Amino acid sequence: GSAEALREAVSVLDRTLEVIDRTNEPLNWARAKHDSGWMLTKIGLLERDKSAVKTAIIAIRDAMAEFNSDMLPAYSNTARTTYADALMALGRLEYRSDAETAVPLFSQAEEVYGKLVIETERDEVSATGSAGSMTARKMSGLAWAMIATRSFGPACEKLERARELAPQDEQIWVRSALCLMLLSQTEEANAVLSSRHEPASEAKSLQAGIRDDVEFLRELGLNHSMMSEFESKYLKQPQNPPAPDGKGR
């Protein structure tokens, strides 16, 4: 949603938190804190607002304190994923002005994602007998943090395994190709993309995710000559809105 709509939602949560007693309703309080943090992270990225993301990180940490990993593993897993995402977001915004400040944030996110991968794989194996899409998604997040710290080789290895665990997750395949580009393995990158039955899905959420991934790499100065070709081939270009008379421009 828009930053304005997200801010309105955060205001609603803030009012809710004023009437929820943390001692008597710790779970409801933590849910509201977590959701507020998630939205503030989105706002921060949309508006390039570091203070919003910093506030988000504090809110998510507060929620994590109530989501005991032993008592509420699903909530704890979600909150820590949101926390890692917020660290990545802040690192992304800090990188524009101070790369040295950003790197420790990416490293912290990598550490959190790493633990989540281990725990999620353990839980999936226990529940179903094998790791699957949930582990793959955490592994994709871990790989993206590794890319931010310039650990391209290990990141590509993680994404290759993630592809094996979640062969239908198109964004993981795209991230894998982008990672291979950064290693200048263009033939391998093209092979990964061409192995899909269709170019990247037309789903708006996936298109937005892919555009954001490419933009993220460029913001970190991770450019490759193949990226523009990749965008034109695999991403739909935004269309101009129709003129008031209904005719195209």
GROMACS .gro file of C-alpha atoms in nm, residues 113-249:
model
  137
  113TYR     CA    1   1.853  -1.539   0.872
  114GLY     CA    2   2.117  -1.808   0.926
  115LYS     CA    3   1.959  -1.916   1.255
  116LEU     CA    4   1.613  -1.905   1.098
  117VAL     CA    5   1.724  -2.136   0.817
  118ILE     CA    6   1.853  -2.392   1.066
  119GLU     CA    7   1.541  -2.379   1.281
  120THR     CA    8   1.296  -2.377   0.990
  121GLU     CA    9   1.464  -2.671   0.821
  122ARG     CA   10   1.464  -2.864   1.148
  123ASP     CA   11   1.093  -2.796   1.197
  124GLU     CA   12   1.000  -2.886   0.837
  125VAL     CA   13   1.198  -3.210   0.851
  126SER     CA   14   1.031  -3.296   1.182
  127ALA     CA   15   0.683  -3.221   1.046
  128THR     CA   16   0.702  -3.356   0.690
  129GLY     CA   17   1.022  -3.556   0.664
  130SER     CA   18   1.204  -3.307   0.442
  131ALA     CA   19   1.284  -2.940   0.405
  132GLY     CA   20   1.064  -2.744   0.168
  133SER     CA   21   0.938  -2.403   0.064
  134MET     CA   22   0.951  -2.243   0.409
  135THR     CA   23   1.318  -2.330   0.445
  136ALA     CA   24   1.378  -2.210   0.089
  137ARG     CA   25   1.230  -1.868   0.162
  138LYS     CA   26   1.448  -1.822   0.470
  139MET     CA   27   1.747  -1.938   0.267
  140SER     CA   28   1.666  -1.680   0.000
  141GLY     CA   29   1.668  -1.408   0.265
  142LEU     CA   30   2.000  -1.536   0.397
  143ALA     CA   31   2.150  -1.535   0.048
  144TRP     CA   32   2.035  -1.178  -0.013
  145ALA     CA   33   2.206  -1.067   0.307
  146MET     CA   34   2.520  -1.251   0.194
  147ILE     CA   35   2.508  -1.065  -0.136
  148ALA     CA   36   2.489  -0.738   0.056
  149THR     CA   37   2.812  -0.835   0.236
  150ARG     CA   38   2.969  -0.933  -0.098
  151SER     CA   39   2.973  -1.307  -0.022
  152PHE     CA   40   2.858  -1.392  -0.374
  153GLY     CA   41   2.981  -1.750  -0.397
  154PRO     CA   42   2.816  -1.876  -0.076
  155ALA     CA   43   2.502  -1.678  -0.163
  156CYS     CA   44   2.471  -1.849  -0.501
  157GLU     CA   45   2.513  -2.188  -0.332
  158LYS     CA   46   2.231  -2.109  -0.090
  159LEU     CA   47   2.006  -1.997  -0.374
  160GLU     CA   48   2.080  -2.310  -0.573
  161ARG     CA   49   1.964  -2.522  -0.280
  162ALA     CA   50   1.663  -2.296  -0.231
  163ARG     CA   51   1.566  -2.360  -0.596
  164GLU     CA   52   1.582  -2.732  -0.531
  165LEU     CA   53   1.360  -2.700  -0.223
  166ALA     CA   54   1.106  -2.467  -0.384
  167PRO     CA   55   1.116  -2.520  -0.763
  168GLN     CA   56   0.792  -2.322  -0.812
  169ASP     CA   57   0.914  -2.008  -0.634
  170GLU     CA   58   1.000  -1.782  -0.926
  171GLN     CA   59   1.159  -1.506  -0.723
  172ILE     CA   60   1.416  -1.751  -0.586
  173TRP     CA   61   1.507  -1.848  -0.943
  174VAL     CA   62   1.540  -1.483  -1.040
  175ARG     CA   63   1.756  -1.408  -0.736
  176SER     CA   64   1.973  -1.706  -0.823
  177ALA     CA   65   2.023  -1.571  -1.174
  178LEU     CA   66   2.107  -1.225  -1.042
  179CYS     CA   67   2.360  -1.375  -0.803
  180LEU     CA   68   2.525  -1.568  -1.085
  181MET     CA   69   2.545  -1.244  -1.285
  182LEU     CA   70   2.743  -1.089  -1.002
  183LEU     CA   71   2.991  -1.375  -1.033
  184SER     CA   72   3.006  -1.299  -1.409
  185GLN     CA   73   2.863  -1.643  -1.478
  186THR     CA   74   2.630  -1.512  -1.746
  187GLU     CA   75   2.581  -1.843  -1.925
  188GLU     CA   76   2.478  -2.008  -1.600
  189ALA     CA   77   2.248  -1.714  -1.519
  190ASN     CA   78   2.078  -1.741  -1.857
  191ALA     CA   79   2.046  -2.117  -1.812
  192VAL     CA   80   1.869  -2.068  -1.479
  193LEU     CA   81   1.622  -1.825  -1.634
  194SER     CA   82   1.565  -2.022  -1.952
  195SER     CA   83   1.488  -2.334  -1.749
  196ARG     CA   84   1.164  -2.169  -1.639
  197HIS     CA   85   0.866  -2.248  -1.857
  198GLU     CA   86   0.781  -1.881  -1.887
  199PRO     CA   87   0.963  -1.554  -1.820
  200ALA     CA   88   0.896  -1.411  -1.476
  201SER     CA   89   0.528  -1.426  -1.386
  202GLU     CA   90   0.303  -1.129  -1.455
  203ALA     CA   91   0.183  -1.131  -1.094
  204LYS     CA   92   0.216  -0.775  -0.966
  205SER     CA   93   0.369  -0.882  -0.635
  206LEU     CA   94   0.639  -1.084  -0.806
  207GLN     CA   95   0.711  -0.812  -1.060
  208ALA     CA   96   0.744  -0.559  -0.778
  209GLY     CA   97   0.972  -0.795  -0.585
  210ILE     CA   98   1.201  -0.847  -0.882
  211ARG     CA   99   1.221  -0.476  -0.957
  212ASP     CA  100   1.305  -0.410  -0.594
  213ASP     CA  101   1.580  -0.675  -0.599
  214VAL     CA  102   1.740  -0.518  -0.906
  215GLU     CA  103   1.711  -0.170  -0.755
  216PHE     CA  104   1.866  -0.297  -0.431
  217LEU     CA  105   2.170  -0.432  -0.615
  218ARG     CA  106   2.216  -0.106  -0.803
  219GLU     CA  107   2.191   0.095  -0.482
  220LEU     CA  108   2.477  -0.112  -0.343
  221GLY     CA  109   2.682  -0.042  -0.655
  222LEU     CA  110   2.642  -0.400  -0.776
  223ASN     CA  111   2.587  -0.340  -1.145
  224HIS     CA  112   2.631  -0.579  -1.434
  225SER     CA  113   2.590  -0.521  -1.806
  226MET     CA  114   2.338  -0.805  -1.820
  227MET     CA  115   2.096  -0.644  -1.574
  228SER     CA  116   1.936  -0.404  -1.823
  229GLU     CA  117   1.890  -0.688  -2.069
  230PHE     CA  118   1.740  -0.896  -1.791
  231GLU     CA  119   1.492  -0.620  -1.700
  232SER     CA  120   1.374  -0.567  -2.056
  233LYS     CA  121   1.332  -0.940  -2.112
  234TYR     CA  122   1.176  -1.054  -1.787
  235LEU     CA  123   0.991  -0.752  -1.648
  236LYS     CA  124   0.683  -0.590  -1.793
  237GLN     CA  125   0.738  -0.221  -1.844
  238PRO     CA  126   0.485   0.011  -1.676
  239GLN     CA  127   0.226   0.136  -1.921
  240ASN     CA  128   0.113   0.497  -1.950
  241PRO     CA  129  -0.239   0.552  -1.812
  242PRO     CA  130  -0.510   0.627  -2.069
  243ALA     CA  131  -0.586   0.989  -2.155
  244PRO     CA  132  -0.905   1.142  -2.005
  245ASP     CA  133  -1.094   1.084  -2.330
  246GLY     CA  134  -1.022   0.712  -2.308
  247LYS     CA  135  -0.768   0.714  -2.586
  248GLY     CA  136  -0.414   0.594  -2.533
  249ARG     CA  137  -0.133   0.845  -2.521
   0.00000   0.00000   0.00000
